[in-house]
């Protein structure tokens, strides 16, 4: 099991930027596919972005494609989500998650992920 802690959330105006970090402990992150999900009030948790173990492959939800970038630094045991051109509809709690299972491509399915962080609030004002 890997422990995950998100940071970098906050309040930002529409059009602004934030960078979320997800720091891992307990295991080396290089053994995991990593994903970011988000959950807005009253809505189900949804996929945002995912990245392969060495960062060669990424996947994005259509709603964030071109605005968000997922990356990782395995030497620092950390995964990042750079969020640009933020919109009010991006307001949510953002969670990072780790998938230890062998795959060809990073999963966009919530239930494929084994370990989760506690979440970071992102609020975008209009």
Short mmCIF file of N, CA and C in Angstrom, two decimals:
data_model
loop_
_atom_site.label_atom_id
_atom_site.label_comp_id
_atom_site.label_asym_id
_atom_site.label_seq_id
_atom_site.Cartn_x
_atom_site.Cartn_y
_atom_site.Cartn_z
N UNK A 1 0.84 -1.19 0.00
CA UNK A 1 0.00 0.00 0.00
C UNK A 1 0.88 1.25 0.00
N UNK A 2 0.46 2.24 -0.77
CA UNK A 2 1.19 3.49 -0.83
C UNK A 2 0.31 4.58 -0.24
N UNK A 3 0.92 5.46 0.55
CA UNK A 3 0.19 6.59 1.13
C UNK A 3 0.37 7.80 0.22
N UNK A 4 -0.73 8.50 -0.03
CA UNK A 4 -0.73 9.63 -0.95
C UNK A 4 -1.27 10.88 -0.26
N UNK A 5 -0.58 12.00 -0.45
CA UNK A 5 -1.01 13.27 0.14
C UNK A 5 -1.00 14.35 -0.93
N UNK A 6 -2.18 14.93 -1.19
CA UNK A 6 -2.29 16.00 -2.17
C UNK A 6 -2.04 17.35 -1.52
N UNK A 7 -1.54 18.29 -2.30
CA UNK A 7 -1.36 19.66 -1.84
C UNK A 7 -1.44 20.59 -3.05
N UNK A 8 -1.59 21.88 -2.77
CA UNK A 8 -1.59 22.87 -3.85
C UNK A 8 -2.95 23.39 -4.24
N UNK A 9 -4.00 22.88 -3.59
CA UNK A 9 -5.33 23.37 -3.90
C UNK A 9 -5.54 24.78 -3.36
N UNK A 10 -6.68 25.37 -3.73
CA UNK A 10 -6.98 26.71 -3.24
C UNK A 10 -8.06 27.38 -4.05
N UNK A 11 -8.16 28.69 -3.85
CA UNK A 11 -9.15 29.51 -4.54
C UNK A 11 -8.45 30.32 -5.62
N UNK A 12 -9.01 30.30 -6.83
CA UNK A 12 -8.42 31.02 -7.95
C UNK A 12 -9.53 31.58 -8.82
N UNK A 13 -9.26 32.68 -9.49
CA UNK A 13 -10.25 33.25 -10.40
C UNK A 13 -10.25 32.49 -11.72
N UNK A 14 -11.38 32.55 -12.39
CA UNK A 14 -11.48 31.92 -13.71
C UNK A 14 -10.38 32.45 -14.62
N UNK A 15 -9.77 31.53 -15.38
CA UNK A 15 -8.66 31.88 -16.23
C UNK A 15 -7.31 31.70 -15.58
N UNK A 16 -7.30 31.50 -14.28
CA UNK A 16 -6.05 31.35 -13.55
C UNK A 16 -5.51 29.93 -13.60
N UNK A 17 -4.43 29.71 -12.84
CA UNK A 17 -3.73 28.43 -12.84
C UNK A 17 -3.45 27.96 -11.42
N UNK A 18 -3.37 26.66 -11.27
CA UNK A 18 -2.94 26.02 -10.03
C UNK A 18 -2.15 24.77 -10.39
N UNK A 19 -1.24 24.39 -9.50
CA UNK A 19 -0.55 23.12 -9.68
C UNK A 19 -0.76 22.27 -8.43
N UNK A 20 -1.36 21.12 -8.63
CA UNK A 20 -1.52 20.15 -7.54
C UNK A 20 -0.33 19.20 -7.51
N UNK A 21 0.06 18.84 -6.30
CA UNK A 21 1.10 17.85 -6.11
C UNK A 21 0.53 16.68 -5.33
N UNK A 22 1.05 15.50 -5.60
CA UNK A 22 0.66 14.29 -4.88
C UNK A 22 1.94 13.59 -4.45
N UNK A 23 2.25 13.66 -3.17
CA UNK A 23 3.47 13.06 -2.64
C UNK A 23 3.16 11.67 -2.08
N UNK A 24 3.99 10.73 -2.43
CA UNK A 24 3.79 9.34 -2.02
C UNK A 24 4.81 8.93 -0.97
N UNK A 25 4.38 8.02 -0.10
CA UNK A 25 5.30 7.43 0.88
C UNK A 25 4.90 5.98 1.07
N UNK A 26 5.85 5.20 1.58
CA UNK A 26 5.58 3.80 1.83
C UNK A 26 6.02 2.88 0.71
N UNK A 27 5.96 3.34 -0.51
CA UNK A 27 6.39 2.56 -1.66
C UNK A 27 6.97 3.51 -2.70
N UNK A 28 7.77 2.97 -3.59
CA UNK A 28 8.28 3.78 -4.70
C UNK A 28 7.19 3.97 -5.74
N UNK A 29 6.95 5.22 -6.10
CA UNK A 29 5.86 5.53 -7.02
C UNK A 29 6.11 5.01 -8.42
N UNK A 30 7.35 4.69 -8.73
CA UNK A 30 7.69 4.23 -10.07
C UNK A 30 7.02 2.91 -10.43
N UNK A 31 6.50 2.21 -9.43
CA UNK A 31 5.82 0.94 -9.68
C UNK A 31 4.34 1.09 -9.96
N UNK A 32 3.85 2.31 -10.02
CA UNK A 32 2.41 2.56 -10.13
C UNK A 32 2.05 3.42 -11.33
N UNK A 33 0.96 3.06 -11.97
CA UNK A 33 0.26 4.02 -12.82
C UNK A 33 -0.44 4.99 -11.86
N UNK A 34 -0.51 6.26 -12.26
CA UNK A 34 -1.11 7.26 -11.38
C UNK A 34 -2.23 8.01 -12.08
N UNK A 35 -3.23 8.39 -11.31
CA UNK A 35 -4.34 9.12 -11.88
C UNK A 35 -4.79 10.25 -10.98
N UNK A 36 -5.46 11.21 -11.60
CA UNK A 36 -6.15 12.29 -10.88
C UNK A 36 -7.64 12.17 -11.19
N UNK A 37 -8.45 12.28 -10.15
CA UNK A 37 -9.89 12.28 -10.28
C UNK A 37 -10.41 13.51 -9.53
N UNK A 38 -11.67 13.84 -9.76
CA UNK A 38 -12.26 14.96 -9.04
C UNK A 38 -13.72 14.66 -8.75
N UNK A 39 -14.21 15.32 -7.69
CA UNK A 39 -15.61 15.16 -7.30
C UNK A 39 -16.18 16.50 -6.90
N UNK A 40 -17.17 16.94 -7.65
CA UNK A 40 -17.87 18.19 -7.35
C UNK A 40 -19.06 17.88 -6.43
N UNK A 41 -19.54 18.86 -5.69
CA UNK A 41 -20.67 18.63 -4.78
C UNK A 41 -21.88 18.05 -5.52
N UNK A 42 -22.42 16.96 -4.99
CA UNK A 42 -23.60 16.36 -5.58
C UNK A 42 -23.35 15.53 -6.82
N UNK A 43 -22.08 15.37 -7.19
CA UNK A 43 -21.76 14.61 -8.41
C UNK A 43 -20.86 13.42 -8.07
N UNK A 44 -20.78 12.48 -8.99
CA UNK A 44 -19.92 11.33 -8.81
C UNK A 44 -18.47 11.71 -9.10
N UNK A 45 -17.57 10.94 -8.51
CA UNK A 45 -16.15 11.16 -8.77
C UNK A 45 -15.87 10.82 -10.24
N UNK A 46 -15.08 11.66 -10.90
CA UNK A 46 -14.83 11.47 -12.32
C UNK A 46 -13.34 11.53 -12.65
N UNK A 47 -12.98 10.85 -13.71
CA UNK A 47 -11.61 10.82 -14.18
C UNK A 47 -11.19 12.19 -14.72
N UNK A 48 -9.92 12.57 -14.43
CA UNK A 48 -9.35 13.80 -14.95
C UNK A 48 -8.14 13.51 -15.85
N UNK A 49 -7.17 12.79 -15.30
CA UNK A 49 -5.94 12.52 -16.05
C UNK A 49 -5.23 11.31 -15.47
N UNK A 50 -4.41 10.65 -16.28
CA UNK A 50 -3.64 9.51 -15.82
C UNK A 50 -2.31 9.46 -16.55
N UNK A 51 -1.35 8.78 -15.93
CA UNK A 51 0.00 8.73 -16.49
C UNK A 51 0.62 7.36 -16.24
N UNK A 52 1.40 6.89 -17.19
CA UNK A 52 2.05 5.60 -17.06
C UNK A 52 3.22 5.69 -16.08
N UNK A 53 3.82 4.55 -15.80
CA UNK A 53 4.83 4.46 -14.75
C UNK A 53 6.03 5.36 -14.98
N UNK A 54 6.46 5.48 -16.22
CA UNK A 54 7.63 6.30 -16.51
C UNK A 54 7.25 7.63 -17.17
N UNK A 55 5.94 7.86 -17.30
CA UNK A 55 5.48 9.14 -17.83
C UNK A 55 5.39 9.21 -19.33
N UNK A 56 5.61 8.09 -20.03
CA UNK A 56 5.61 8.13 -21.49
C UNK A 56 4.21 8.26 -22.06
N UNK A 57 3.21 7.82 -21.32
CA UNK A 57 1.84 7.81 -21.82
C UNK A 57 0.93 8.55 -20.85
N UNK A 58 0.10 9.43 -21.39
CA UNK A 58 -0.88 10.16 -20.59
C UNK A 58 -2.25 10.08 -21.24
N UNK A 59 -3.27 10.24 -20.41
CA UNK A 59 -4.65 10.26 -20.88
C UNK A 59 -5.38 11.38 -20.14
N UNK A 60 -6.34 12.01 -20.83
CA UNK A 60 -7.07 13.12 -20.24
C UNK A 60 -8.56 12.99 -20.54
N UNK A 61 -9.37 13.49 -19.61
CA UNK A 61 -10.78 13.66 -19.88
C UNK A 61 -10.93 14.76 -20.93
N UNK A 62 -11.95 14.64 -21.76
CA UNK A 62 -12.17 15.64 -22.81
C UNK A 62 -12.35 17.04 -22.22
N UNK A 63 -12.93 17.11 -21.04
CA UNK A 63 -13.24 18.40 -20.44
C UNK A 63 -11.99 19.18 -20.01
N UNK A 64 -10.84 18.50 -19.88
CA UNK A 64 -9.63 19.19 -19.43
C UNK A 64 -8.51 19.14 -20.46
N UNK A 65 -8.73 18.43 -21.53
CA UNK A 65 -7.70 18.27 -22.56
C UNK A 65 -7.28 19.64 -23.10
N UNK A 66 -5.97 19.86 -23.16
CA UNK A 66 -5.46 21.13 -23.64
C UNK A 66 -5.29 22.18 -22.55
N UNK A 67 -5.87 21.94 -21.38
CA UNK A 67 -5.75 22.89 -20.26
C UNK A 67 -4.96 22.31 -19.09
N UNK A 68 -5.09 21.01 -18.86
CA UNK A 68 -4.42 20.35 -17.73
C UNK A 68 -3.28 19.47 -18.25
N UNK A 69 -2.24 19.36 -17.44
CA UNK A 69 -1.11 18.49 -17.78
C UNK A 69 -0.72 17.67 -16.56
N UNK A 70 -0.69 16.36 -16.73
CA UNK A 70 -0.23 15.47 -15.67
C UNK A 70 1.24 15.14 -15.92
N UNK A 71 2.02 15.09 -14.86
CA UNK A 71 3.43 14.73 -14.98
C UNK A 71 3.86 14.04 -13.70
N UNK A 72 5.05 13.48 -13.72
CA UNK A 72 5.54 12.80 -12.52
C UNK A 72 7.05 12.93 -12.44
N UNK A 73 7.54 12.90 -11.20
CA UNK A 73 8.97 12.87 -10.93
C UNK A 73 9.20 11.70 -9.99
N UNK A 74 9.59 10.57 -10.55
CA UNK A 74 9.72 9.37 -9.74
C UNK A 74 10.86 9.50 -8.72
N UNK A 75 11.86 10.30 -9.02
CA UNK A 75 12.94 10.51 -8.07
C UNK A 75 12.45 11.22 -6.81
N UNK A 76 11.42 12.06 -6.98
CA UNK A 76 10.83 12.77 -5.84
C UNK A 76 9.57 12.07 -5.33
N UNK A 77 9.24 10.95 -5.96
CA UNK A 77 8.04 10.20 -5.54
C UNK A 77 6.79 11.08 -5.55
N UNK A 78 6.66 11.89 -6.59
CA UNK A 78 5.59 12.88 -6.65
C UNK A 78 4.97 12.93 -8.05
N UNK A 79 3.67 13.13 -8.06
CA UNK A 79 2.91 13.33 -9.30
C UNK A 79 2.28 14.72 -9.25
N UNK A 80 2.17 15.35 -10.41
CA UNK A 80 1.67 16.71 -10.48
C UNK A 80 0.48 16.80 -11.44
N UNK A 81 -0.34 17.82 -11.19
CA UNK A 81 -1.40 18.18 -12.13
C UNK A 81 -1.35 19.69 -12.30
N UNK A 82 -0.84 20.13 -13.45
CA UNK A 82 -0.83 21.55 -13.78
C UNK A 82 -2.16 21.90 -14.43
N UNK A 83 -2.85 22.86 -13.83
CA UNK A 83 -4.19 23.24 -14.31
C UNK A 83 -4.15 24.69 -14.76
N UNK A 84 -4.36 24.91 -16.05
CA UNK A 84 -4.38 26.25 -16.62
C UNK A 84 -5.77 26.58 -17.16
N UNK A 85 -6.00 27.86 -17.40
CA UNK A 85 -7.28 28.32 -17.95
C UNK A 85 -8.45 27.73 -17.17
N UNK A 86 -8.38 27.82 -15.87
CA UNK A 86 -9.40 27.20 -15.01
C UNK A 86 -10.76 27.85 -15.21
N UNK A 87 -11.79 27.02 -15.09
CA UNK A 87 -13.17 27.44 -15.24
C UNK A 87 -13.93 27.15 -13.95
N UNK A 88 -15.02 27.86 -13.70
CA UNK A 88 -15.82 27.57 -12.50
C UNK A 88 -16.25 26.10 -12.42
N UNK A 89 -16.49 25.48 -13.55
CA UNK A 89 -16.91 24.07 -13.55
C UNK A 89 -15.79 23.11 -13.18
N UNK A 90 -14.57 23.61 -13.03
CA UNK A 90 -13.47 22.79 -12.54
C UNK A 90 -13.47 22.71 -11.00
N UNK A 91 -14.33 23.46 -10.36
CA UNK A 91 -14.41 23.43 -8.91
C UNK A 91 -14.78 22.04 -8.41
N UNK A 92 -13.95 21.49 -7.54
CA UNK A 92 -14.15 20.12 -7.04
C UNK A 92 -13.06 19.81 -6.02
N UNK A 93 -13.24 18.67 -5.37
CA UNK A 93 -12.15 18.09 -4.60
C UNK A 93 -11.38 17.17 -5.55
N UNK A 94 -10.06 17.37 -5.61
CA UNK A 94 -9.22 16.60 -6.52
C UNK A 94 -8.46 15.54 -5.74
N UNK A 95 -8.50 14.31 -6.26
CA UNK A 95 -7.86 13.18 -5.61
C UNK A 95 -6.80 12.58 -6.53
N UNK A 96 -5.66 12.23 -5.96
CA UNK A 96 -4.72 11.41 -6.72
C UNK A 96 -4.89 9.96 -6.28
N UNK A 97 -4.56 9.05 -7.18
CA UNK A 97 -4.78 7.64 -6.94
C UNK A 97 -3.69 6.82 -7.61
N UNK A 98 -3.42 5.64 -7.04
CA UNK A 98 -2.35 4.77 -7.54
C UNK A 98 -2.92 3.43 -7.95
N UNK A 99 -2.45 2.96 -9.10
CA UNK A 99 -2.88 1.68 -9.67
C UNK A 99 -1.65 0.79 -9.78
N UNK A 100 -1.63 -0.30 -9.01
CA UNK A 100 -0.46 -1.17 -8.97
C UNK A 100 -0.50 -2.29 -9.99
N UNK A 101 -1.58 -2.41 -10.73
CA UNK A 101 -1.73 -3.53 -11.65
C UNK A 101 -1.07 -3.25 -13.00
N UNK A 102 -0.54 -4.30 -13.58
CA UNK A 102 0.12 -4.17 -14.88
C UNK A 102 -0.90 -3.85 -15.96
N UNK A 103 -0.61 -2.86 -16.76
CA UNK A 103 -1.53 -2.45 -17.82
C UNK A 103 -0.73 -1.98 -19.03
N UNK A 104 -1.41 -1.96 -20.17
CA UNK A 104 -0.79 -1.42 -21.38
C UNK A 104 -0.89 0.10 -21.39
N UNK A 105 -2.06 0.59 -20.99
CA UNK A 105 -2.29 2.04 -20.94
C UNK A 105 -2.84 2.41 -19.57
N UNK A 106 -2.63 3.66 -19.13
CA UNK A 106 -3.19 4.07 -17.84
C UNK A 106 -4.71 3.98 -17.86
N UNK A 107 -5.28 3.55 -16.75
CA UNK A 107 -6.72 3.37 -16.68
C UNK A 107 -7.44 4.70 -16.41
N UNK A 108 -8.64 4.83 -16.99
CA UNK A 108 -9.50 5.98 -16.69
C UNK A 108 -10.63 5.56 -15.76
N UNK A 109 -10.59 4.33 -15.30
CA UNK A 109 -11.66 3.76 -14.49
C UNK A 109 -11.32 3.87 -13.01
N UNK A 110 -12.19 4.48 -12.27
CA UNK A 110 -12.00 4.74 -10.85
C UNK A 110 -11.68 3.46 -10.09
N UNK A 111 -12.39 2.38 -10.41
CA UNK A 111 -12.27 1.16 -9.60
C UNK A 111 -10.98 0.39 -9.87
N UNK A 112 -10.20 0.81 -10.86
CA UNK A 112 -8.91 0.17 -11.10
C UNK A 112 -7.84 0.67 -10.14
N UNK A 113 -8.10 1.75 -9.44
CA UNK A 113 -7.11 2.36 -8.56
C UNK A 113 -7.25 1.85 -7.14
N UNK A 114 -6.10 1.49 -6.54
CA UNK A 114 -6.11 0.81 -5.25
C UNK A 114 -5.99 1.77 -4.07
N UNK A 115 -5.16 2.79 -4.22
CA UNK A 115 -4.85 3.67 -3.11
C UNK A 115 -5.19 5.11 -3.50
N UNK A 116 -5.72 5.85 -2.51
CA UNK A 116 -6.21 7.20 -2.76
C UNK A 116 -5.69 8.16 -1.71
N UNK A 117 -5.50 9.42 -2.14
CA UNK A 117 -5.21 10.48 -1.19
C UNK A 117 -6.48 11.00 -0.56
N UNK A 118 -6.32 11.98 0.33
CA UNK A 118 -7.46 12.52 1.06
C UNK A 118 -8.18 13.62 0.29
N UNK A 119 -7.57 14.11 -0.76
CA UNK A 119 -8.20 15.12 -1.60
C UNK A 119 -7.73 16.53 -1.32
N UNK A 120 -7.80 17.38 -2.34
CA UNK A 120 -7.46 18.80 -2.22
C UNK A 120 -8.56 19.62 -2.88
N UNK A 121 -9.04 20.62 -2.16
CA UNK A 121 -10.13 21.45 -2.68
C UNK A 121 -9.59 22.46 -3.69
N UNK A 122 -10.23 22.52 -4.83
CA UNK A 122 -9.96 23.55 -5.84
C UNK A 122 -11.25 24.30 -6.09
N UNK A 123 -11.23 25.61 -5.90
CA UNK A 123 -12.40 26.44 -6.11
C UNK A 123 -12.05 27.52 -7.12
N UNK A 124 -12.85 27.59 -8.18
CA UNK A 124 -12.62 28.57 -9.23
C UNK A 124 -13.79 29.55 -9.24
N UNK A 125 -13.51 30.81 -8.99
CA UNK A 125 -14.57 31.82 -8.94
C UNK A 125 -14.73 32.47 -10.31
N UNK A 126 -15.96 32.88 -10.58
CA UNK A 126 -16.24 33.50 -11.89
C UNK A 126 -16.06 35.00 -11.86
#
